[in-house]
Coordinates of N, CA and C in Angstrom, one line a residue:
M29 N 11.3 -2.6 20.4 CA 10.2 -2.3 20.5 C 9.2 -3.5 20.6
S30 N 8.3 -3.8 21.3 CA 7.6 -4.8 21.6 C 6.3 -4.5 21.8
T31 N 5.1 -5.1 21.4 CA 4.1 -4.9 21.9 C 3.1 -6.3 22.0
S32 N 2.0 -6.3 22.7 CA 1.4 -7.3 22.8 C 0.3 -7.8 21.8
C33 N 0.2 -8.9 21.4 CA -0.6 -9.4 20.5 C -1.9 -9.2 20.9
T34 N -3.1 -8.6 20.5 CA -4.3 -8.2 20.6 C -5.1 -9.5 20.5
T35 N -4.9 -10.3 19.5 CA -5.4 -11.5 19.1 C -5.3 -12.6 20.0
G36 N -4.2 -12.6 20.6 CA -3.6 -13.9 21.3 C -3.2 -14.7 20.4
Q37 N -2.8 -14.7 19.0 CA -2.5 -15.3 18.2 C -0.7 -15.7 18.3
H38 N -0.1 -14.4 18.9 CA 1.3 -14.4 19.0 C 1.8 -14.0 20.5
A39 N 2.7 -14.5 21.1 CA 3.3 -13.8 22.5 C 3.3 -12.4 22.2
H40 N 4.0 -12.0 21.3 CA 4.1 -10.5 21.0 C 4.5 -10.1 19.8
H41 N 4.6 -8.9 19.3 CA 5.0 -8.5 18.1 C 6.0 -7.7 18.4
D42 N 7.3 -7.7 17.4 CA 8.4 -7.3 17.4 C 9.3 -7.2 16.1
V43 N 8.8 -6.0 15.4 CA 9.3 -6.1 14.0 C 10.7 -6.3 13.8
Y44 N 11.6 -6.0 14.7 CA 13.2 -6.4 14.7 C 13.6 -7.9 15.0
A45 N 12.5 -8.5 15.4 CA 12.8 -10.1 15.7 C 12.5 -10.8 14.3
A46 N 13.7 -11.5 14.0 CA 13.7 -12.4 12.5 C 12.3 -13.1 12.1
Q47 N 11.7 -13.7 13.2 CA 10.7 -14.6 13.0 C 9.3 -14.0 13.1
C48 N 9.0 -12.6 13.2 CA 8.2 -11.8 13.7 C 6.9 -11.6 12.7
P49 N 5.9 -12.0 12.9 CA 4.8 -12.1 11.9 C 4.3 -10.9 11.4
C50 N 5.1 -9.6 12.0 CA 5.0 -8.4 11.4 C 5.6 -8.1 10.2
R51 N 6.6 -8.9 9.9 CA 7.5 -8.5 9.0 C 7.1 -8.5 7.4
P52 N 6.3 -9.4 7.2 CA 5.5 -9.3 5.8 C 4.6 -8.2 5.8
M53 N 4.0 -7.7 6.6 CA 3.1 -6.5 6.7 C 4.1 -5.3 6.4
L54 N 5.3 -5.2 7.1 CA 6.2 -4.2 7.1 C 6.8 -4.1 5.6
D55 N 7.2 -5.4 5.2 CA 7.5 -5.3 3.9 C 6.8 -4.9 2.7
L56 N 5.4 -5.1 2.8 CA 4.4 -4.8 2.0 C 4.3 -3.4 2.2
L57 N 4.1 -2.6 3.4 CA 3.9 -1.4 3.5 C 4.9 -0.2 3.0
A58 N 6.5 -1.1 3.2 CA 7.7 -0.3 2.8 C 7.9 -0.2 0.9
N59 N 7.1 -0.9 0.5 CA 7.3 -1.0 -0.8 C 6.9 0.2 -1.7
K60 N 7.6 0.4 -2.5 CA 7.3 2.0 -3.0 C 6.1 2.0 -3.7
W61 N 5.7 0.7 -4.7 CA 4.5 0.9 -5.2 C 2.9 0.8 -4.2
S62 N 3.4 0.1 -3.0 CA 2.1 -0.1 -2.0 C 1.8 1.0 -1.4
A63 N 2.9 1.8 -1.0 CA 3.0 3.4 -0.6 C 2.2 4.1 -1.3
L64 N 2.6 4.2 -2.6 CA 2.0 5.2 -3.7 C 0.4 4.6 -4.0
A65 N 0.3 3.6 -4.0 CA -1.1 3.0 -4.3 C -2.1 3.4 -3.3
I66 N -1.8 3.2 -2.1 CA -2.5 3.5 -0.9 C -2.9 5.2 -1.0
G67 N -1.7 6.0 -1.1 CA -1.8 7.4 -1.2 C -2.8 7.6 -2.6
A68 N -2.8 6.8 -3.6 CA -3.6 7.2 -4.7 C -5.2 7.0 -4.5
L69 N -5.3 5.9 -3.6 CA -6.7 5.8 -3.1 C -7.4 6.6 -1.9
E70 N -6.5 7.3 -1.6 CA -7.1 8.0 -0.4 C -8.0 8.9 -0.6
E71 N -8.3 9.3 -1.9 CA -9.6 10.3 -2.4 C -10.7 9.5 -2.7
G72 N -10.6 8.2 -2.5 CA -11.8 7.6 -2.8 C -11.6 6.2 -3.6
P73 N -12.7 5.4 -4.0 CA -12.7 4.4 -5.0 C -12.2 4.8 -6.4
Q74 N -11.2 3.8 -7.0 CA -11.1 4.4 -8.4 C -10.7 3.0 -9.2
R75 N -11.0 3.2 -10.3 CA -10.8 1.9 -11.2 C -9.2 1.9 -11.6
F76 N -8.8 0.6 -11.8 CA -7.4 0.5 -12.3 C -6.9 1.4 -13.1
G77 N -7.3 1.8 -14.2 CA -6.7 2.7 -15.1 C -6.4 3.9 -14.1
A78 N -7.2 4.4 -13.4 CA -7.0 5.9 -12.8 C -5.9 5.6 -11.8
V79 N -5.6 4.4 -11.0 CA -4.8 4.4 -10.1 C -3.4 4.3 -11.0
Q80 N -3.6 3.6 -12.0 CA -2.1 3.6 -12.9 C -1.8 4.9 -13.6
R81 N -2.6 5.7 -14.1 CA -2.5 7.2 -14.3 C -1.5 7.9 -13.2
S82 N -2.4 7.6 -11.7 CA -1.7 8.3 -10.7 C -0.1 8.0 -10.6
L83 N 0.3 6.8 -10.6 CA 1.4 6.1 -10.5 C 2.3 5.9 -11.6
Q84 N 2.9 7.3 -12.1 CA 3.7 7.0 -13.5 C 4.8 6.2 -13.2
G85 N 5.0 5.3 -13.9 CA 6.2 4.7 -14.2 C 5.9 3.0 -13.7
V86 N 4.6 2.9 -13.3 CA 4.2 1.4 -13.0 C 3.6 0.5 -14.1
S87 N 4.1 -0.7 -14.0 CA 3.6 -1.3 -15.3 C 2.2 -2.3 -14.7
P88 N 1.6 -2.3 -15.5 CA 0.0 -3.1 -15.4 C 0.6 -4.4 -14.5
K89 N 1.3 -5.1 -14.6 CA 1.7 -6.2 -13.9 C 1.8 -6.2 -12.7
V90 N 2.8 -5.1 -12.4 CA 3.2 -4.5 -11.0 C 2.3 -4.3 -10.1
L91 N 1.3 -3.3 -10.9 CA 0.2 -2.7 -10.1 C -0.9 -3.9 -9.7
T92 N -1.1 -4.7 -11.0 CA -2.2 -5.7 -10.5 C -1.5 -6.6 -9.3
Q93 N -0.1 -7.1 -9.1 CA 0.4 -7.6 -7.9 C 0.3 -6.9 -6.7
T94 N 0.6 -5.5 -6.9 CA 0.4 -4.9 -5.7 C -0.8 -4.5 -5.0
L95 N -1.9 -4.5 -5.8 CA -3.0 -4.2 -5.5 C -3.6 -5.6 -5.0
R96 N -3.3 -6.6 -5.3 CA -3.8 -7.9 -5.0 C -3.3 -8.3 -3.6
R97 N -2.0 -7.8 -3.3 CA -1.4 -8.2 -2.1 C -1.9 -7.4 -0.7
L98 N -2.2 -6.0 -1.2 CA -3.0 -4.9 -0.5 C -4.5 -5.5 -0.2
E99 N -5.0 -6.2 -1.0 CA -6.2 -6.6 -0.9 C -6.2 -7.9 0.0
V100 N -5.3 -8.8 -0.1 CA -5.3 -10.2 0.7 C -4.9 -9.4 2.0
A101 N -4.1 -8.5 2.3 CA -3.6 -8.1 3.8 C -5.0 -7.3 4.4
G102 N -6.1 -6.8 3.6 CA -7.1 -6.2 4.2 C -6.8 -4.9 4.2
L103 N -6.0 -4.4 3.3 CA -6.0 -2.9 3.3 C -6.7 -2.2 2.0
V104 N -7.2 -3.1 1.1 CA -7.8 -2.7 -0.1 C -9.0 -3.7 -0.4
D105 N -10.3 -3.0 -0.7 CA -11.3 -3.8 -1.3 C -11.5 -3.7 -2.6
R106 N -11.5 -4.9 -3.5 CA -11.7 -4.9 -5.0 C -13.5 -5.2 -5.2
T107 N -13.9 -4.2 -5.9 CA -15.5 -4.3 -6.0 C -15.8 -4.6 -7.4
V108 N -16.3 -5.6 -7.8 CA -16.4 -5.7 -9.4 C -18.0 -5.6 -9.7
Y109 N -18.3 -4.7 -10.6 CA -19.6 -4.4 -11.0 C -19.8 -5.2 -12.4
P110 N -21.0 -5.8 -12.4 CA -21.5 -6.6 -13.6 C -21.7 -5.6 -14.6
A111 N -20.8 -5.4 -15.7 CA -21.2 -4.2 -16.5 C -20.3 -4.9 -17.9
V112 N -20.6 -4.4 -19.1 CA -19.6 -4.7 -20.3 C -19.4 -3.4 -20.7
P113 N -17.8 -3.1 -20.8 CA -16.9 -4.3 -20.4 C -16.7 -4.2 -18.6
L114 N -16.4 -5.3 -17.9 CA -16.1 -5.2 -16.7 C -15.8 -4.0 -16.1
H115 N -16.5 -3.7 -14.9 CA -16.1 -2.7 -14.0 C -15.7 -2.9 -12.9
V116 N -14.3 -2.6 -12.3 CA -13.7 -3.1 -11.2 C -13.2 -1.5 -10.6
E117 N -13.5 -1.7 -9.0 CA -13.2 -0.6 -8.4 C -12.3 -1.0 -7.3
Y118 N -11.1 -0.1 -6.9 CA -10.3 -0.3 -5.8 C -10.8 0.6 -5.0
A119 N -10.7 0.4 -3.4 CA -11.0 1.3 -2.3 C -10.2 0.8 -1.1
L120 N -9.8 1.9 -0.6 CA -9.2 1.7 1.2 C -10.1 0.8 1.8
T121 N -9.7 0.2 2.8 CA -10.8 -0.5 4.2 C -10.5 0.6 5.0
A122 N -11.2 0.4 6.3 CA -10.6 1.5 7.3 C -9.2 1.1 7.8
L123 N -8.7 0.0 7.5 CA -7.2 -0.5 8.0 C -6.5 0.0 7.0
G124 N -6.9 -0.1 5.8 CA -5.9 1.0 4.8 C -6.2 2.4 4.9
H125 N -7.1 2.8 5.3 CA -7.1 4.3 5.7 C -6.1 4.7 6.9
S126 N -6.1 3.7 7.7 CA -5.2 3.8 8.9 C -3.8 3.8 8.8
A127 N -3.4 2.9 7.8 CA -1.9 2.8 7.1 C -1.4 4.1 6.1
A128 N -2.6 4.5 5.5 CA -2.8 5.8 5.0 C -1.9 7.0 5.4
V129 N -2.4 7.2 6.6 CA -1.5 8.4 7.7 C -0.4 8.3 7.9
P130 N 0.4 7.3 8.3 CA 2.0 7.3 8.6 C 2.5 7.3 7.0
L131 N 2.0 6.7 5.9 CA 2.5 6.6 4.7 C 2.6 8.2 4.2
G132 N 1.6 8.8 4.3 CA 1.2 9.9 3.9 C 2.5 10.9 4.5
L133 N 2.5 10.9 5.8 CA 3.7 11.5 6.6 C 4.8 11.3 6.1
L134 N 5.4 10.1 5.6 CA 6.5 9.9 4.9 C 6.8 10.1 3.5
R135 N 6.0 10.3 2.8 CA 5.5 10.7 1.6 C 6.1 12.1 1.5
A136 N 5.4 12.9 2.5 CA 5.6 14.3 2.5 C 6.9 14.4 3.0
W137 N 7.4 13.7 4.2 CA 8.9 14.0 4.5 C 9.7 13.9 3.4
V138 N 9.8 13.1 2.3 CA 10.7 12.7 1.4 C 10.5 14.0 0.4
E139 N 9.3 14.3 -0.1 CA 9.0 15.6 -0.7 C 9.8 16.8 -0.1
E140 N 9.7 17.0 1.2 CA 10.1 18.2 1.9 C 11.5 18.1 2.2
N141 N 12.3 17.0 2.2 CA 13.7 16.9 2.5 C 14.6 16.2 1.5
L142 N 14.2 16.0 0.3 CA 15.0 15.3 -0.7 C 16.1 16.2 -0.9
D143 N 16.1 17.5 -1.0 CA 16.9 18.3 -1.2 C 18.2 18.3 -0.3
A144 N 17.9 17.9 0.9 CA 19.0 18.0 1.9 C 19.7 16.5 2.2
T145 N 19.1 15.7 1.3 CA 19.7 14.2 1.6 C 20.5 14.2 0.4
T146 N 21.7 13.0 0.6 CA 22.6 12.7 -0.3 C 21.8 12.2 -1.6
A147 N 22.0 12.8 -2.9 CA 21.6 12.5 -4.3 C 21.4 10.9 -4.5
L148 N 20.4 10.5 -4.8 CA 20.2 9.1 -4.9 C 19.9 8.8 -6.5
T149 N 20.3 8.1 -7.3 CA 19.9 7.7 -8.6 C 18.9 6.7 -8.8
P150 N 17.8 6.9 -9.5 CA 17.0 5.8 -9.6 C 17.6 4.6 -10.3

């Protein structure tokens, strides 16, 4: 499936093409921690610790890297409030909210269909 590039930067977008500029975004969104972080931020802005508590098993280093990648991609806003100690909040952008919809459907599908799939070991 191929779509036209709305910005004119590329001839078309085709995630199946090896050199498609869509691939890095697909890689980011298909990442487990990205999908879960976006889901955790759907309810509104949260501090790092709150996001980390929502994502059981994620290390602070991996969560920091994930949130930074989501911010660079324009899916998450990082707001720093000048206070002691420093207060930082993460929130989904409009683009992040639009990505949350299909990711939410994917998370729901996994939860609903896990028992029907072949067992995977973590």
